[in-house]
Short mmCIF file of C-alpha atoms in Angstrom, two decimals:
data_model
loop_
_atom_site.label_atom_id
_atom_site.label_comp_id
_atom_site.label_asym_id
_atom_site.label_seq_id
_atom_site.Cartn_x
_atom_site.Cartn_y
_atom_site.Cartn_z
CA UNK C 1031 -10.14 -1.76 18.40
CA UNK C 1032 -8.40 -4.67 16.75
CA UNK C 1033 -4.61 -4.48 16.55
CA UNK C 1034 -2.76 -5.22 13.33
CA UNK C 1035 -0.77 -8.00 15.02
CA UNK C 1036 -3.95 -9.94 15.83
CA UNK C 1037 -5.30 -9.60 12.31
CA UNK C 1038 -2.02 -10.80 10.83
CA UNK C 1039 -2.02 -13.78 13.17
CA UNK C 1040 -5.54 -14.79 12.25
CA UNK C 1041 -4.82 -14.35 8.55
CA UNK C 1042 -1.85 -16.66 8.91
CA UNK C 1043 -3.98 -19.32 10.61
CA UNK C 1044 -6.68 -19.03 7.99
CA UNK C 1045 -4.25 -19.44 5.16
CA UNK C 1046 -2.71 -22.68 6.58
CA UNK C 1047 0.49 -22.87 8.57
CA UNK C 1048 3.14 -20.17 8.59
CA UNK C 1049 6.26 -20.44 10.69
CA UNK C 1050 6.67 -16.69 11.21
CA UNK C 1051 4.17 -14.12 9.97
CA UNK C 1052 6.78 -11.41 9.42
CA UNK C 1053 8.83 -13.69 7.16
CA UNK C 1054 6.37 -12.93 4.35
CA UNK C 1055 6.76 -9.17 4.29
CA UNK C 1056 8.79 -7.05 1.92
CA UNK C 1057 11.59 -4.60 2.43
CA UNK C 1058 13.90 -2.77 0.04
CA UNK C 1059 17.33 -4.04 -0.95
CA UNK C 1060 18.31 -0.99 -3.02
CA UNK C 1061 19.07 1.58 -1.76
CA UNK C 1062 20.54 -0.16 1.28
CA UNK C 1063 18.31 0.50 4.30
CA UNK C 1064 19.62 1.80 7.62
CA UNK C 1065 20.14 -1.08 10.02
CA UNK C 1066 16.97 -1.60 12.03
CA UNK C 1067 14.80 0.56 9.76
CA UNK C 1068 13.62 -2.29 7.55
CA UNK C 1069 12.00 -5.01 9.65
CA UNK C 1070 9.36 -6.93 7.76
CA UNK C 1071 6.58 -5.16 9.60
CA UNK C 1072 4.39 -2.10 9.04
CA UNK C 1073 4.78 0.92 11.28
CA UNK C 1074 2.77 0.84 14.50
CA UNK C 1075 -0.73 2.22 13.99
CA UNK C 1076 -0.20 4.44 17.03
CA UNK C 1077 2.76 6.12 15.34
CA UNK C 1078 5.09 5.22 18.20
CA UNK C 1079 7.84 4.19 15.78
CA UNK C 1080 7.18 6.75 13.04
CA UNK C 1081 9.32 7.41 11.13
CA UNK C 1082 11.78 4.69 10.10
CA UNK C 1083 10.70 2.26 12.85
CA UNK C 1084 12.12 4.59 15.47
CA UNK C 1085 15.81 4.01 14.70
CA UNK C 1086 18.41 6.73 15.24
CA UNK C 1087 18.86 8.53 11.94
CA UNK C 1088 22.45 9.34 10.92
CA UNK C 1089 23.32 12.94 10.09
CA UNK C 1090 26.25 12.04 7.84
CA UNK C 1091 27.53 9.30 5.57
CA UNK C 1092 25.41 7.13 3.37
CA UNK C 1093 25.28 6.19 -0.29
CA UNK C 1094 26.33 8.98 -2.65
CA UNK C 1095 23.67 9.94 -5.18
CA UNK C 1096 24.24 12.73 -7.66
CA UNK C 1097 21.32 14.95 -8.60
CA UNK C 1098 20.24 13.96 -12.09
CA UNK C 1099 21.52 10.39 -11.70
CA UNK C 1100 19.41 7.31 -12.38
CA UNK C 1101 18.73 5.04 -9.40
CA UNK C 1102 16.88 1.77 -8.92
CA UNK C 1103 14.33 0.84 -6.27
CA UNK C 1104 14.59 -2.90 -5.71
CA UNK C 1105 12.99 -5.27 -3.21
CA UNK C 1106 14.50 -8.11 -1.20
CA UNK C 1107 12.77 -11.33 -2.30
CA UNK C 1108 14.57 -13.66 0.12
CA UNK C 1109 14.78 -16.49 -2.39
CA UNK C 1110 11.11 -16.13 -3.29
CA UNK C 1111 9.90 -16.40 0.32
CA UNK C 1112 8.90 -12.75 0.74
CA UNK C 1113 5.51 -13.26 -0.84
CA UNK C 1114 3.15 -10.85 0.95
CA UNK C 1115 2.67 -8.09 -1.60
CA UNK C 1116 -0.90 -7.55 -0.36
CA UNK C 1117 -2.31 -6.91 -3.82
CA UNK C 1118 0.35 -4.32 -4.57
CA UNK C 1119 -0.46 -0.71 -3.82
CA UNK C 1120 1.16 2.71 -4.06
CA UNK C 1121 4.59 3.96 -2.93
CA UNK C 1122 6.51 7.20 -2.46
CA UNK C 1123 10.18 8.14 -2.25
CA UNK C 1124 10.95 11.15 -0.07
CA UNK C 1125 14.02 13.02 1.20
CA UNK C 1126 14.58 14.38 4.72
CA UNK C 1127 17.44 16.84 5.28
CA UNK C 1128 16.77 17.92 8.87
CA UNK C 1129 16.58 14.84 11.11
CA UNK C 1130 15.41 16.97 14.04
CA UNK C 1131 12.10 17.35 12.16
CA UNK C 1132 11.76 13.68 11.22
CA UNK C 1133 8.31 13.33 12.80
CA UNK C 1134 6.92 16.19 10.72
CA UNK C 1135 5.68 14.88 7.33
CA UNK C 1136 6.17 18.32 5.78
CA UNK C 1137 9.93 18.00 6.40
CA UNK C 1138 10.01 15.01 4.03
CA UNK C 1139 10.13 16.07 0.37
CA UNK C 1140 8.56 13.70 -2.17
CA UNK C 1141 10.77 13.06 -5.19
CA UNK C 1142 8.79 10.18 -6.73
CA UNK C 1143 5.29 8.75 -6.45
CA UNK C 1144 4.24 5.34 -7.76
CA UNK C 1145 0.46 4.95 -8.02
CA UNK C 1146 -0.65 1.35 -8.40
CA UNK C 1147 1.41 -1.75 -9.12
CA UNK C 1148 3.91 -1.25 -6.29
CA UNK C 1149 5.50 -3.66 -5.84
CA UNK C 1150 3.27 -5.94 -7.96
CA UNK C 1151 -0.05 -6.27 -9.79
CA UNK C 1152 -1.75 -9.29 -8.26
CA UNK C 1153 -5.03 -10.07 -6.47
CA UNK C 1154 -3.46 -10.94 -3.15
CA UNK C 1155 -0.13 -12.58 -2.36
CA UNK C 1156 2.27 -14.91 -4.14
CA UNK C 1157 2.38 -18.63 -3.32
CA UNK C 1158 5.16 -19.76 -1.02
CA UNK C 1159 8.51 -19.49 -2.79
CA UNK C 1160 6.81 -17.80 -5.75
CA UNK C 1161 8.01 -14.21 -5.43
CA UNK C 1162 10.23 -13.59 -8.46
CA UNK C 1163 11.60 -10.39 -9.95
CA UNK C 1164 10.05 -9.09 -13.16
CA UNK C 1165 12.30 -9.08 -16.19
CA UNK C 1166 10.21 -6.55 -18.12
CA UNK C 1167 7.66 -3.85 -17.32
CA UNK C 1168 4.74 -5.69 -18.97
CA UNK C 1169 5.41 -8.99 -17.22
CA UNK C 1170 2.82 -10.22 -14.74
CA UNK C 1171 2.87 -12.39 -11.62
CA UNK C 1172 6.19 -10.94 -10.47
CA UNK C 1173 7.74 -8.19 -8.34
CA UNK C 1174 8.61 -4.94 -10.11
CA UNK C 1175 11.67 -2.81 -9.56
CA UNK C 1176 11.50 0.88 -10.43
CA UNK C 1177 14.02 3.17 -12.08
CA UNK C 1178 13.89 6.76 -10.89
CA UNK C 1179 16.02 9.88 -11.24
CA UNK C 1180 17.20 12.07 -8.38
CA UNK C 1181 15.74 15.45 -9.43
CA UNK C 1182 18.35 18.00 -10.41
CA UNK C 1183 16.55 20.58 -8.30
CA UNK C 1184 17.03 18.91 -4.92
CA UNK C 1185 19.69 20.40 -2.68
CA UNK C 1186 23.04 18.82 -1.94
CA UNK C 1187 23.78 17.41 1.49
CA UNK C 1188 23.25 14.45 3.77
CA UNK C 1189 19.70 13.17 3.76
CA UNK C 1190 17.46 10.25 4.63
CA UNK C 1191 15.71 8.61 1.67
CA UNK C 1192 12.37 7.09 2.66
CA UNK C 1193 10.31 4.43 0.87
CA UNK C 1194 6.69 4.33 2.02
CA UNK C 1195 4.16 1.77 0.84
CA UNK C 1196 0.39 1.61 1.23
CA UNK C 1197 -0.84 -1.91 0.55
CA UNK C 1198 -4.11 -2.62 -1.26
CA UNK C 1199 -5.24 -5.80 0.51
CA UNK C 1200 -5.21 -6.61 4.22
CA UNK C 1201 -4.91 -4.31 7.23
CA UNK C 1202 -4.85 -0.56 6.68
CA UNK C 1203 -1.15 0.01 7.24
CA UNK C 1204 1.89 2.01 6.20
CA UNK C 1205 5.24 0.36 5.55
CA UNK C 1206 8.44 2.39 5.61
CA UNK C 1207 12.13 1.69 5.04
CA UNK C 1208 14.82 4.37 5.28
CA UNK C 1209 18.29 4.73 3.76
CA UNK C 1210 21.09 7.20 4.48
CA UNK C 1211 22.22 9.05 1.35
CA UNK C 1212 24.49 11.93 0.42
CA UNK C 1213 23.12 14.08 -2.40
CA UNK C 1214 25.68 15.84 -4.60
CA UNK C 1215 25.45 18.34 -7.48
CA UNK C 1216 21.96 19.52 -6.57
CA UNK C 1217 20.80 23.05 -7.38
CA UNK C 1218 18.09 23.28 -4.72
CA UNK C 1219 15.79 25.03 -7.19
CA UNK C 1220 12.89 22.60 -6.78
CA UNK C 1221 12.82 22.23 -3.00
CA UNK C 1222 9.89 24.61 -2.47
CA UNK C 1223 7.76 22.75 -5.02
CA UNK C 1224 8.31 19.22 -3.72
CA UNK C 1225 5.18 18.10 -1.81
CA UNK C 1226 5.11 16.77 1.72
CA UNK C 1227 5.24 13.02 2.24
CA UNK C 1228 1.82 11.38 2.25
CA UNK C 1229 1.06 9.76 5.62
CA UNK C 1230 -2.02 7.72 6.54
CA UNK C 1231 -2.95 5.02 9.06
CA UNK C 1232 -0.68 6.65 11.68
CA UNK C 1233 -2.68 7.97 14.63
CA UNK C 1234 0.00 10.31 16.00
CA UNK C 1235 0.23 12.17 12.67
CA UNK C 1236 -3.38 12.43 11.47
CA UNK C 1237 -6.60 10.47 11.18
CA UNK C 1238 -6.35 9.84 7.45
CA UNK C 1239 -7.12 6.23 6.52
CA UNK C 1240 -6.70 4.39 3.25
CA UNK C 1241 -9.43 2.12 1.87
CA UNK C 1242 -9.02 -1.58 1.20
CA UNK C 1243 -9.06 -2.92 -2.37
CA UNK C 1244 -8.16 0.51 -3.74
CA UNK C 1245 -4.65 1.67 -4.63
CA UNK C 1246 -3.86 5.09 -3.17
CA UNK C 1247 -3.92 8.04 -5.50
CA UNK C 1248 -1.82 10.66 -3.72
CA UNK C 1249 -3.52 14.05 -3.27
CA UNK C 1250 -0.22 15.76 -4.21
CA UNK C 1251 2.03 13.21 -5.94
CA UNK C 1252 4.50 15.82 -7.08
CA UNK C 1253 6.07 16.44 -10.45
CA UNK C 1254 7.64 13.02 -10.87
CA UNK C 1255 5.10 10.20 -11.01
CA UNK C 1256 5.01 6.63 -12.21
CA UNK C 1257 1.45 5.69 -13.08
CA UNK C 1258 -0.18 2.50 -14.22
CA UNK C 1259 -1.56 3.41 -17.64
CA UNK C 1260 -2.71 0.18 -19.30
CA UNK C 1261 -6.30 -1.04 -19.06
CA UNK C 1262 -5.41 -4.71 -19.59
CA UNK C 1263 -4.23 -6.95 -16.79
CA UNK C 1264 -5.40 -7.27 -13.22
CA UNK C 1265 -5.45 -4.06 -11.26
CA UNK C 1266 -7.32 -2.50 -8.40
CA UNK C 1267 -8.92 0.92 -8.90
CA UNK C 1268 -6.87 3.96 -7.92
CA UNK C 1269 -8.67 6.41 -5.62
CA UNK C 1270 -7.26 9.85 -4.91
CA UNK C 1271 -7.46 10.72 -1.22
CA UNK C 1272 -8.26 14.17 0.11
CA UNK C 1273 -6.13 13.75 3.22
CA UNK C 1274 -2.67 12.70 4.30
CA UNK C 1275 -0.41 15.19 2.56
CA UNK C 1276 -0.08 18.21 0.31
CA UNK C 1277 2.23 20.52 -1.55
CA UNK C 1278 2.28 23.28 1.05
CA UNK C 1279 3.86 22.61 4.42
CA UNK C 1280 1.11 22.72 7.07
CA UNK C 1281 1.38 25.24 9.90
CA UNK C 1282 1.36 22.35 12.36
CA UNK C 1283 0.99 18.62 12.44
CA UNK C 1284 -0.27 16.22 15.05
CA UNK C 1285 2.92 14.83 16.52
CA UNK C 1286 3.52 12.83 19.65
CA UNK C 1287 3.85 15.97 21.79
CA UNK C 1288 1.77 18.37 19.69
CA UNK C 1289 -1.40 20.03 20.90
CA UNK C 1290 -2.65 20.80 17.42
CA UNK C 1291 -6.14 19.53 16.67
CA UNK C 1292 -6.40 16.45 14.50
CA UNK C 1293 -8.29 16.68 11.21
CA UNK C 1294 -12.00 16.06 11.70
CA UNK C 1295 -12.46 13.77 8.72
CA UNK C 1296 -10.63 10.93 7.07
CA UNK C 1297 -12.73 11.15 3.95
CA UNK C 1298 -11.43 10.36 0.53
CA UNK C 1299 -12.81 11.19 -2.88
CA UNK C 1300 -13.93 8.25 -4.96
CA UNK C 1301 -12.41 7.89 -8.44
CA UNK C 1302 -14.47 8.70 -11.50
CA UNK C 1303 -13.55 5.37 -13.02
CA UNK C 1304 -12.78 1.94 -11.62
CA UNK C 1305 -9.49 1.84 -13.55
CA UNK C 1306 -7.26 4.24 -15.44
CA UNK C 1307 -7.95 4.52 -19.12
CA UNK C 1308 -4.96 4.12 -21.42
CA UNK C 1309 -4.26 7.65 -22.72
CA UNK C 1310 -2.87 8.47 -26.14
CA UNK C 1311 -0.28 10.70 -24.53
CA UNK C 1312 1.43 10.96 -21.19
CA UNK C 1313 -1.19 11.34 -18.45
CA UNK C 1314 -1.18 14.36 -16.24
CA UNK C 1315 -0.43 14.30 -12.57
CA UNK C 1316 -3.24 15.63 -10.37
CA UNK C 1317 -2.34 19.11 -9.17
CA UNK C 1318 -4.91 19.40 -6.41
CA UNK C 1319 -7.02 17.12 -4.30
CA UNK C 1320 -10.57 16.55 -5.63
CA UNK C 1321 -13.49 17.86 -3.65
CA UNK C 1322 -14.73 15.65 -0.86
CA UNK C 1323 -18.32 14.68 -1.63
CA UNK C 1324 -19.02 12.13 1.08
CA UNK C 1325 -17.25 12.96 4.34
CA UNK C 1326 -17.23 10.19 6.88
CA UNK C 1327 -16.68 10.01 10.59
CA UNK C 1328 -13.19 10.55 11.91
CA UNK C 1329 -13.41 7.19 13.63
CA UNK C 1330 -11.60 4.42 11.73
CA UNK C 1331 -14.13 3.07 9.21
CA UNK C 1332 -15.13 -0.54 8.69
CA UNK C 1333 -13.23 -0.88 5.46
CA UNK C 1334 -15.22 -1.80 2.42
CA UNK C 1335 -14.42 -3.15 -0.97
CA UNK C 1336 -13.61 -0.63 -3.67
CA UNK C 1337 -14.72 -0.23 -7.27
CA UNK C 1338 -15.21 -2.89 -9.85
CA UNK C 1339 -12.15 -5.01 -10.59
CA UNK C 1340 -11.42 -6.61 -13.92
CA UNK C 1341 -8.94 -9.24 -14.99
CA UNK C 1342 -7.81 -9.95 -18.55
CA UNK C 1343 -4.57 -10.88 -20.24
CA UNK C 1344 -1.78 -9.08 -18.38
CA UNK C 1345 -0.33 -6.11 -20.21
CA UNK C 1346 0.40 -3.51 -17.60
CA UNK C 1347 3.05 -0.87 -18.29
CA UNK C 1348 4.46 1.97 -16.25
CA UNK C 1349 5.21 5.48 -17.47
CA UNK C 1350 7.07 8.33 -15.81
CA UNK C 1351 5.18 11.57 -16.35
CA UNK C 1352 5.40 15.17 -15.18
CA UNK C 1353 2.64 17.54 -14.17
CA UNK C 1354 1.23 20.21 -16.43
CA UNK C 1355 -0.19 18.43 -19.46
CA UNK C 1356 -3.93 17.85 -19.96
CA UNK C 1357 -5.13 14.74 -18.19
CA UNK C 1358 -6.57 11.76 -20.05
CA UNK C 1359 -10.29 11.44 -20.29
CA UNK C 1360 -11.68 8.43 -18.54
CA UNK C 1361 -15.02 6.79 -18.98
CA UNK C 1362 -17.16 6.41 -15.92
CA UNK C 1363 -18.74 2.98 -15.98
CA UNK C 1364 -21.19 2.27 -13.23
CA UNK C 1365 -19.58 0.26 -10.51
CA UNK C 1366 -21.16 -3.09 -9.94
CA UNK C 1367 -22.43 -3.41 -6.41
CA UNK C 1368 -20.99 -6.55 -4.84
CA UNK C 1369 -23.70 -9.15 -4.51
CA UNK C 1370 -24.29 -11.16 -1.40
CA UNK C 1371 -22.12 -14.24 -1.27
CA UNK C 1372 -23.58 -17.64 -1.98
CA UNK C 1373 -25.83 -18.77 0.82
CA UNK C 1374 -24.45 -21.15 3.40
CA UNK C 1375 -24.38 -21.26 7.18
CA UNK C 1376 -22.94 -17.93 8.26
CA UNK C 1377 -23.85 -14.27 8.79
CA UNK C 1378 -25.86 -12.38 6.23
CA UNK C 1379 -23.99 -9.86 4.09
CA UNK C 1380 -24.65 -6.16 4.41
CA UNK C 1381 -26.33 -4.65 1.40
CA UNK C 1382 -24.03 -2.93 -1.06
CA UNK C 1383 -20.55 -3.45 0.34
CA UNK C 1384 -20.12 -7.21 0.69
CA UNK C 1385 -19.11 -7.06 4.34
CA UNK C 1386 -20.99 -8.97 7.02
CA UNK C 1387 -21.92 -7.90 10.55
CA UNK C 1388 -20.12 -9.52 13.46
CA UNK C 1389 -19.60 -9.03 17.18
CA UNK C 1390 -16.44 -11.05 17.91
CA UNK C 1391 -13.81 -8.41 17.13
CA UNK C 1392 -10.54 -10.15 16.31
CA UNK C 1393 -12.26 -13.47 15.67
CA UNK C 1394 -12.62 -15.53 12.52
CA UNK C 1395 -16.03 -15.29 10.81
CA UNK C 1396 -17.08 -18.19 8.54
CA UNK C 1397 -19.06 -16.49 5.77
CA UNK C 1398 -19.74 -19.33 3.35
CA UNK C 1399 -18.11 -22.44 1.90
CA UNK C 1400 -15.37 -20.47 0.17
CA UNK C 1401 -14.99 -17.27 2.18
CA UNK C 1402 -14.00 -16.20 5.68
CA UNK C 1403 -13.34 -12.85 7.32
CA UNK C 1404 -11.71 -11.25 10.35
CA UNK C 1405 -14.14 -9.31 12.54
CA UNK C 1406 -12.93 -5.72 12.72
CA UNK C 1407 -14.99 -2.82 14.11
CA UNK C 1408 -18.20 -4.85 13.87
CA UNK C 1409 -17.88 -6.10 10.30
CA UNK C 1410 -15.85 -8.59 8.32
CA UNK C 1411 -14.78 -8.21 4.68
CA UNK C 1412 -15.09 -11.52 2.76
CA UNK C 1413 -11.74 -13.11 1.91
CA UNK C 1414 -11.32 -16.31 -0.15
CA UNK C 1415 -10.25 -19.41 1.71
CA UNK C 1416 -6.93 -20.88 0.63
CA UNK C 1417 -7.16 -23.96 -1.55
CA UNK C 1418 -7.72 -27.05 0.55
CA UNK C 1419 -9.07 -25.24 3.62
CA UNK C 1420 -12.54 -25.01 5.16
CA UNK C 1421 -14.14 -22.71 7.71
CA UNK C 1422 -16.57 -23.95 10.34
CA UNK C 1423 -17.62 -22.61 13.74
CA UNK C 1424 -15.07 -19.81 13.61
CA UNK C 1425 -12.16 -22.12 12.85
CA UNK C 1426 -10.26 -22.41 9.58
CA UNK C 1427 -8.82 -25.87 9.12
CA UNK C 1428 -6.97 -27.64 6.38
CA UNK C 1429 -8.26 -30.62 4.44
CA UNK C 1430 -6.03 -33.64 4.17
CA UNK C 1431 -3.88 -33.20 1.10
CA UNK C 1432 -1.01 -34.75 -0.76
CA UNK C 1433 2.49 -33.74 0.25
CA UNK C 1434 3.46 -33.37 -3.40
CA UNK C 1435 4.46 -29.96 -4.63
CA UNK C 1436 1.27 -28.02 -5.25
CA UNK C 1437 0.54 -26.17 -8.46
CA UNK C 1438 1.36 -22.50 -8.22
CA UNK C 1439 -1.74 -20.33 -7.87
CA UNK C 1440 -2.72 -16.86 -6.88
CA UNK C 1441 -3.58 -16.23 -3.25
CA UNK C 1442 -6.45 -14.34 -1.72
CA UNK C 1443 -6.37 -11.86 1.13
CA UNK C 1444 -4.03 -12.46 4.02
CA UNK C 1445 -0.73 -14.20 4.49
CA UNK C 1446 -1.33 -17.32 2.45
CA UNK C 1447 1.38 -19.92 2.56
CA UNK C 1448 1.28 -23.65 1.84
CA UNK C 1449 2.60 -25.76 4.69
CA UNK C 1450 5.30 -28.31 4.11
CA UNK C 1451 3.76 -31.65 5.05
#
């Protein structure tokens, strides 16, 4: 099994030179995270530092937030250097009131779900120094912030507010930052209806895994959802998973010391369309997980590319919606099967998914003149080489280039950063 650290390291090499891989990652700046809970790293795949990177969670103090008040989720851009948005993805905000149950996902109550476009709508990552904050919702090539309201029906008291993020491109990971808050003026009337926090890619919790090149559609997003609703602009398809969380608290969960059996499948249901259709009215939030039609082995899959992806003039908007209204109808265009990459010295592509077979787990695979991959579980997903780089004999190297400032461009998969020559 290939560790996330190795994949990140190889991606950094393939993309040119990067002084520190973790310098590219994102973390929240608002609300203020608990010290130590917001390193620029995903959680460990084993779950050893779930939740909140294993820091001691305070039982008092924190930022005061009144129920019904408007808040803002904002990301630390570090002067434009935090560029690794990994194609965006999906996020959730959840509240924990009992820190003794922190390892139990059902103890975390989801107050907001963001499906797609979190924190950005982009193919891969931003160029070095190119991460800038959006100034409007329909602006592209920038990092979004999100306004949300603390539901009136949460209960008052000290709590931990969690931000979780499932990236679209790169390793199958979960990122989490945590903030101490004090909720005031809450009625508590909605607590029983708030779903459990969605968790995937954490072995100590479950064997649910997200798929690459698909934004997560949460099986139970809750009443308060921000959805990507425009059909224009670049976006990855949103696929609703049939694992990882739900509205009802489970009778047990697979914790570090639990003897409960792990789920036997990490299957997810494929979306009926490769992208959301723009509805004439507010879209409905899914109220139940779709039926699983193609269960897969509980072993971590060799991640494949998702549905068809389109790119036109950017015009993505976000809308906050509540559950209960009829959902928008969506057309179901046939997904184009990825074709084999242009022939050149390298392994032959598997039919139908674009990945290529390999045997050097953790090693670089040169696929063709413009693509490379990282061997993971016997296959490598094609990723575009950074401008000015070549791949030969399992080594990605950089062509000689001018030291002048390079034109800003979109990056492919991995931590892509231009070196200062």
